[in-house]
mmCIF file of C-alpha atoms in Angstrom:
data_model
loop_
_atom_site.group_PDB
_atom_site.id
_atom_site.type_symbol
_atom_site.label_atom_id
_atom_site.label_comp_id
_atom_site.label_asym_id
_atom_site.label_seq_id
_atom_site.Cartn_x
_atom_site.Cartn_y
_atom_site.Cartn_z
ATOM 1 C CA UNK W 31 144.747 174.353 122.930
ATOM 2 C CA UNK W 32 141.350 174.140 121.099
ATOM 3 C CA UNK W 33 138.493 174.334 123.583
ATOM 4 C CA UNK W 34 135.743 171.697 122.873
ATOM 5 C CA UNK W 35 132.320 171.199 124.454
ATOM 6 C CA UNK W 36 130.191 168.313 124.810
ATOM 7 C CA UNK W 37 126.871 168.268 124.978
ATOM 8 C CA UNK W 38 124.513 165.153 125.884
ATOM 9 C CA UNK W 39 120.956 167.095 126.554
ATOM 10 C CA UNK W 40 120.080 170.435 125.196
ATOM 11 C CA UNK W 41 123.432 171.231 123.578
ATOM 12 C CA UNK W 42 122.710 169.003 121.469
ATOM 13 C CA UNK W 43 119.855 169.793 119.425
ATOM 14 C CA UNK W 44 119.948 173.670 120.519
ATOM 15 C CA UNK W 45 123.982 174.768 121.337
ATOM 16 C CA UNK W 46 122.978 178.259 121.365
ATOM 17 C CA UNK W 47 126.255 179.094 120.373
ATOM 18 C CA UNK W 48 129.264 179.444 117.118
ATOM 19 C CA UNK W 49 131.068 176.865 116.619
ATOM 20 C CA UNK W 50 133.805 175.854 114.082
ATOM 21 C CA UNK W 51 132.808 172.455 113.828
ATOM 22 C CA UNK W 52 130.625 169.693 115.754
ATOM 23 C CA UNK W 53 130.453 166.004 115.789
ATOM 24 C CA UNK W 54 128.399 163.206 117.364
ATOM 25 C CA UNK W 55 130.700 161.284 119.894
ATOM 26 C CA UNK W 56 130.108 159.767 123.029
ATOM 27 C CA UNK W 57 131.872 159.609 126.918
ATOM 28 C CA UNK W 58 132.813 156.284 128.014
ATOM 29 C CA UNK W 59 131.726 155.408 131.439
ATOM 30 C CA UNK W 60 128.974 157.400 131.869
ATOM 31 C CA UNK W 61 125.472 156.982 131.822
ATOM 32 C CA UNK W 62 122.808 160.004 131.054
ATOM 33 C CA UNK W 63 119.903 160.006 133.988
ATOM 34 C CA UNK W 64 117.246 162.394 134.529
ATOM 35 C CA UNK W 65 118.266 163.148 138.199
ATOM 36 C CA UNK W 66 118.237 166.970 137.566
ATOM 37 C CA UNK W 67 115.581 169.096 138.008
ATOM 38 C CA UNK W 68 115.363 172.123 136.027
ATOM 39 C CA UNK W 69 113.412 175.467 138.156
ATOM 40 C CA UNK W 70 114.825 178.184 135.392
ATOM 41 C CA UNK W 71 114.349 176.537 131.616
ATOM 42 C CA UNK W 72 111.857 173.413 131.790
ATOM 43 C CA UNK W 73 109.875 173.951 135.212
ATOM 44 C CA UNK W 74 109.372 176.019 137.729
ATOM 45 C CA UNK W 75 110.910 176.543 141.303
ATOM 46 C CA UNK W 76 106.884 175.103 142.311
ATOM 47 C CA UNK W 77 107.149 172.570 139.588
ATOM 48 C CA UNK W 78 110.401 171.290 138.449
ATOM 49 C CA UNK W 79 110.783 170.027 135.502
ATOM 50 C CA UNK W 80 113.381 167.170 134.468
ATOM 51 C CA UNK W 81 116.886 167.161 132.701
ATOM 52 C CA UNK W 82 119.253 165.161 132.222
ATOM 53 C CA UNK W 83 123.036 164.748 133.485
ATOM 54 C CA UNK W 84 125.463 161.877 133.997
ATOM 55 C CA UNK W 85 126.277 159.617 136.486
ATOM 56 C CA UNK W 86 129.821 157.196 136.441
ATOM 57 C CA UNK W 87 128.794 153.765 135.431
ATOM 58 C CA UNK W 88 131.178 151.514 133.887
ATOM 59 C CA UNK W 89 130.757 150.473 130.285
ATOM 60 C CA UNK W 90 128.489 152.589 129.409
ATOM 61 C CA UNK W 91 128.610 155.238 126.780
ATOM 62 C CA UNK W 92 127.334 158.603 127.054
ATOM 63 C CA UNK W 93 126.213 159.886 123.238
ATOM 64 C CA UNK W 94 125.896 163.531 122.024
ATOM 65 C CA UNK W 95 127.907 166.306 120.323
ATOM 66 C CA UNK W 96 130.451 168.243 120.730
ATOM 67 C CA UNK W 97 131.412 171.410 119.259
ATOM 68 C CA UNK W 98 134.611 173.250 119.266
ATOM 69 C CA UNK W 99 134.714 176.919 120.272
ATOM 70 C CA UNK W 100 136.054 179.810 117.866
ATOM 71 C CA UNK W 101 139.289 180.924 119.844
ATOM 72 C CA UNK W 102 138.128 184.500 119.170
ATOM 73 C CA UNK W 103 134.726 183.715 120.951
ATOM 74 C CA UNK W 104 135.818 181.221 123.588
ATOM 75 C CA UNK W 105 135.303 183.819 126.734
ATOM 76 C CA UNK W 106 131.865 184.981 125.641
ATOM 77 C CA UNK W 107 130.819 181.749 124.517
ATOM 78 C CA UNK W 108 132.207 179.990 128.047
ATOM 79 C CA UNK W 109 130.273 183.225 130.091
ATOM 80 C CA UNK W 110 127.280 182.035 128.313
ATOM 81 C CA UNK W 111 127.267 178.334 128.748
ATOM 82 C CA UNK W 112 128.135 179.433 132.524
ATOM 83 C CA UNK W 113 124.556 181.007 132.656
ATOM 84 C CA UNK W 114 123.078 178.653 130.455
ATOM 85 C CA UNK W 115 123.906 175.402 132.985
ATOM 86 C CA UNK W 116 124.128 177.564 136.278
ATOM 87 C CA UNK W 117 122.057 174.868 137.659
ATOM 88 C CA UNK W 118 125.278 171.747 136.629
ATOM 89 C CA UNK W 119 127.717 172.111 139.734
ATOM 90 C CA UNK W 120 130.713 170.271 137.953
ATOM 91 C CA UNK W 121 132.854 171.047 135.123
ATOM 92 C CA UNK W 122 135.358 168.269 134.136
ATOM 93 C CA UNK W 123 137.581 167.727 130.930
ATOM 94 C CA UNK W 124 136.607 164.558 129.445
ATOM 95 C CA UNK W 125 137.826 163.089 126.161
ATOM 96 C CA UNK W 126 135.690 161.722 123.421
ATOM 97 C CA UNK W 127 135.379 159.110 121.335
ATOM 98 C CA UNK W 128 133.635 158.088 117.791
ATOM 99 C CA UNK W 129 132.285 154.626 117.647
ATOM 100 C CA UNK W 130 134.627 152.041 116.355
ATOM 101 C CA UNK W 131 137.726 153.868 117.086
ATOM 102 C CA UNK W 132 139.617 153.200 120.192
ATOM 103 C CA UNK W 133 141.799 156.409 120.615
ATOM 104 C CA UNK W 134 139.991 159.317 121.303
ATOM 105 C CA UNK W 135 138.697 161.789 118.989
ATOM 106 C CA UNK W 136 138.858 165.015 121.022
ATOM 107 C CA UNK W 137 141.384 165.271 124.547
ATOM 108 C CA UNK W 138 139.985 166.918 127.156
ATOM 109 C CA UNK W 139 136.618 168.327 125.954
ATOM 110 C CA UNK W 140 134.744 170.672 128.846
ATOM 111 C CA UNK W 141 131.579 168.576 130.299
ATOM 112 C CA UNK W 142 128.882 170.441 132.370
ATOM 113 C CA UNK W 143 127.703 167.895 134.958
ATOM 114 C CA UNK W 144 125.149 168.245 138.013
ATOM 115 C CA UNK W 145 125.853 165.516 140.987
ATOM 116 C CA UNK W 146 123.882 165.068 143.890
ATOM 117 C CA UNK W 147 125.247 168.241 145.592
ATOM 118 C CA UNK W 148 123.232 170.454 143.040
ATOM 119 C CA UNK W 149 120.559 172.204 144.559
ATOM 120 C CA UNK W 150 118.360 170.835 142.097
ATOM 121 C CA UNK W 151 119.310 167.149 142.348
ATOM 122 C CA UNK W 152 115.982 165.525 142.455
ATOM 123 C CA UNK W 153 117.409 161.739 142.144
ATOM 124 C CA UNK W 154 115.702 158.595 140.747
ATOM 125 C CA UNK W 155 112.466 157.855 139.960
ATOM 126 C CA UNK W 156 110.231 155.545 137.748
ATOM 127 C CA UNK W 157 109.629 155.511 134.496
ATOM 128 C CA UNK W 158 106.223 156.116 135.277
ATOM 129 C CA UNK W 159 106.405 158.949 137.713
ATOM 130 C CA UNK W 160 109.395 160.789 135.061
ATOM 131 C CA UNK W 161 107.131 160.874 132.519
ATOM 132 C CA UNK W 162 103.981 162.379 134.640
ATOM 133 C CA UNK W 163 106.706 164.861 135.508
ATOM 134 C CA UNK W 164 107.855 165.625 132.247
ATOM 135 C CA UNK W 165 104.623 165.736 130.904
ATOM 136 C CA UNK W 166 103.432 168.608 132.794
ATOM 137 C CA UNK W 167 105.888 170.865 133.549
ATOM 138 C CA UNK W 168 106.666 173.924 132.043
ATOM 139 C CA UNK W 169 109.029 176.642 132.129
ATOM 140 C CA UNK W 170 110.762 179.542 130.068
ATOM 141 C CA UNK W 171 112.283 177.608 128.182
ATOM 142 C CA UNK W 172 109.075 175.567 127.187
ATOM 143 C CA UNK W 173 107.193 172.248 127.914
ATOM 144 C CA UNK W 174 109.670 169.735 129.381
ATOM 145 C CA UNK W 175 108.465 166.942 127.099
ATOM 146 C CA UNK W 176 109.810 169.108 124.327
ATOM 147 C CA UNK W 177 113.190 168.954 125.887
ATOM 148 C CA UNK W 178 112.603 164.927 125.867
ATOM 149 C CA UNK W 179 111.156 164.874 122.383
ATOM 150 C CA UNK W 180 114.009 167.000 120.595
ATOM 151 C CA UNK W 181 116.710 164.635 122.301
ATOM 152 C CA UNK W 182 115.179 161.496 121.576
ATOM 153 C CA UNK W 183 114.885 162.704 117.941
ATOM 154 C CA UNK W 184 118.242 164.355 117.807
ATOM 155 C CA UNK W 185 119.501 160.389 119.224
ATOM 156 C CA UNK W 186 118.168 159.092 116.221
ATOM 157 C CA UNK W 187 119.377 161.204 113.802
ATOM 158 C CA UNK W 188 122.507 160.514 114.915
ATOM 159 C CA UNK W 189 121.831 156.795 114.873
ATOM 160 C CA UNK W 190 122.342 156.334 118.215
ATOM 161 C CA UNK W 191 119.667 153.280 119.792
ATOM 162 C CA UNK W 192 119.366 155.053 123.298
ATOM 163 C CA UNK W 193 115.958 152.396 124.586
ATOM 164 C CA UNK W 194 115.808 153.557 127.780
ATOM 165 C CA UNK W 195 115.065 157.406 125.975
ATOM 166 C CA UNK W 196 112.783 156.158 123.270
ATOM 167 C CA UNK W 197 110.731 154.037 126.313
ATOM 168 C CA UNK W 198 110.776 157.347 128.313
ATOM 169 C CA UNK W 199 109.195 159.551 125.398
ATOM 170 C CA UNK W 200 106.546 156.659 124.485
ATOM 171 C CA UNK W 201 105.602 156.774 127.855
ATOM 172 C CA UNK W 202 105.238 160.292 128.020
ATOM 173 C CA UNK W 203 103.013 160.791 125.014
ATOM 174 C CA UNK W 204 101.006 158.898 126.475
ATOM 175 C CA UNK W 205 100.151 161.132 129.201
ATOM 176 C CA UNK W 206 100.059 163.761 127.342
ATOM 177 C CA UNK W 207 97.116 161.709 125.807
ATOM 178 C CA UNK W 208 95.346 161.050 129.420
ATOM 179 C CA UNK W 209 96.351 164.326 131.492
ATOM 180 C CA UNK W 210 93.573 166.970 131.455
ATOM 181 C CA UNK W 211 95.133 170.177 130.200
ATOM 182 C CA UNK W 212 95.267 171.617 134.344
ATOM 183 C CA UNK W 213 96.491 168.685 135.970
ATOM 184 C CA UNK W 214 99.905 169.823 138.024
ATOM 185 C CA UNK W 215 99.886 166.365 140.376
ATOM 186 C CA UNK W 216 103.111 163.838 139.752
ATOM 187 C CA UNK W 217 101.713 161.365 141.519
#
């Protein structure tokens, strides 16, 4: 059986990875939050940055991309994405659907998901204090408003009308804007 990936916040605009083929699809009944905090690619164990994840809410759709693996590949490729979202403490087999078609496009497509039991589970927050957050941290991976910025743009070039992301980004440009260069304060 084919193995297929999806990807909702990095793997999407930066897989990493071969691939034989990827499409834009989206999970039903789950939501992408920025519960996650990120100590190893967009922060720092002192000042976490912010990724996203997904959380079970009905209705709602999930967009990104999946990609599907190159069978001679699939163990390196799997040992990598291990690494790569060490910090995502569930791994479930999700299908996927394209929008305006009611039977799934790909069966049981591997998600990488981090619940509240992940070390690194930071939870809710506002709008407002998010996108202090994101605005300031930095990791090896880069600035964490890059992370925000190349998802919100990779949203729309997929078409996708994802609000609650393009609010998030506005309001983190902003601060950008306000924050002198060595402020580290969230709040």
């Amino acid at each position: 059986m084919p193995t297929w990936i999806f990807g909702y916040g990095s793997l999407v605009w930066r897989c990493g990875f071969a691939h034989v083929e990827s499409m834009p699809c989206f999970l039903k009944d789950y939501n992408r939050v920025w519960t996650q905090g990120s100590t190893d690619h967009r922060g720092t164990p002192d000042y976490p940055g912010r990724t996203v994840t997904l959380e079970a809410k009905p209705g709602a759709k999930a967009h990104g991309r999946a990609y599907l693996l190159p069978e001679e590949q699939e163990a390196h490729i799997l040992e990598y994405l291990e690494e790569r979202e060490k910090q995502y403490d569930e791994r479930l087999l999700r299908d996927l659907f394209e929008e305006g078609v009611e039977e799934p496009a790909i069966r049981g497509a591997l998600v990488y998901i981090a619940t509240e039991a992940s070390e690194n589970y930071l939870g809710n927050s506002s709008t407002d204090l998010l996108a202090r957050q994101i605005s300031k941290a930095k990791g090896p991976s880069g600035d964490n408003s890059e992370y925000l910025y190349m998802l919100a743009e990779a949203m729309r070039d997929m078409g996708v009308e994802d609000q609650e992301l393009f609010d998030l980004e506005s309001r983190v440009k902003q601060y950008e804007v306000k924050l002198p260069e060595n402020t580290t304060s969230i709040i």
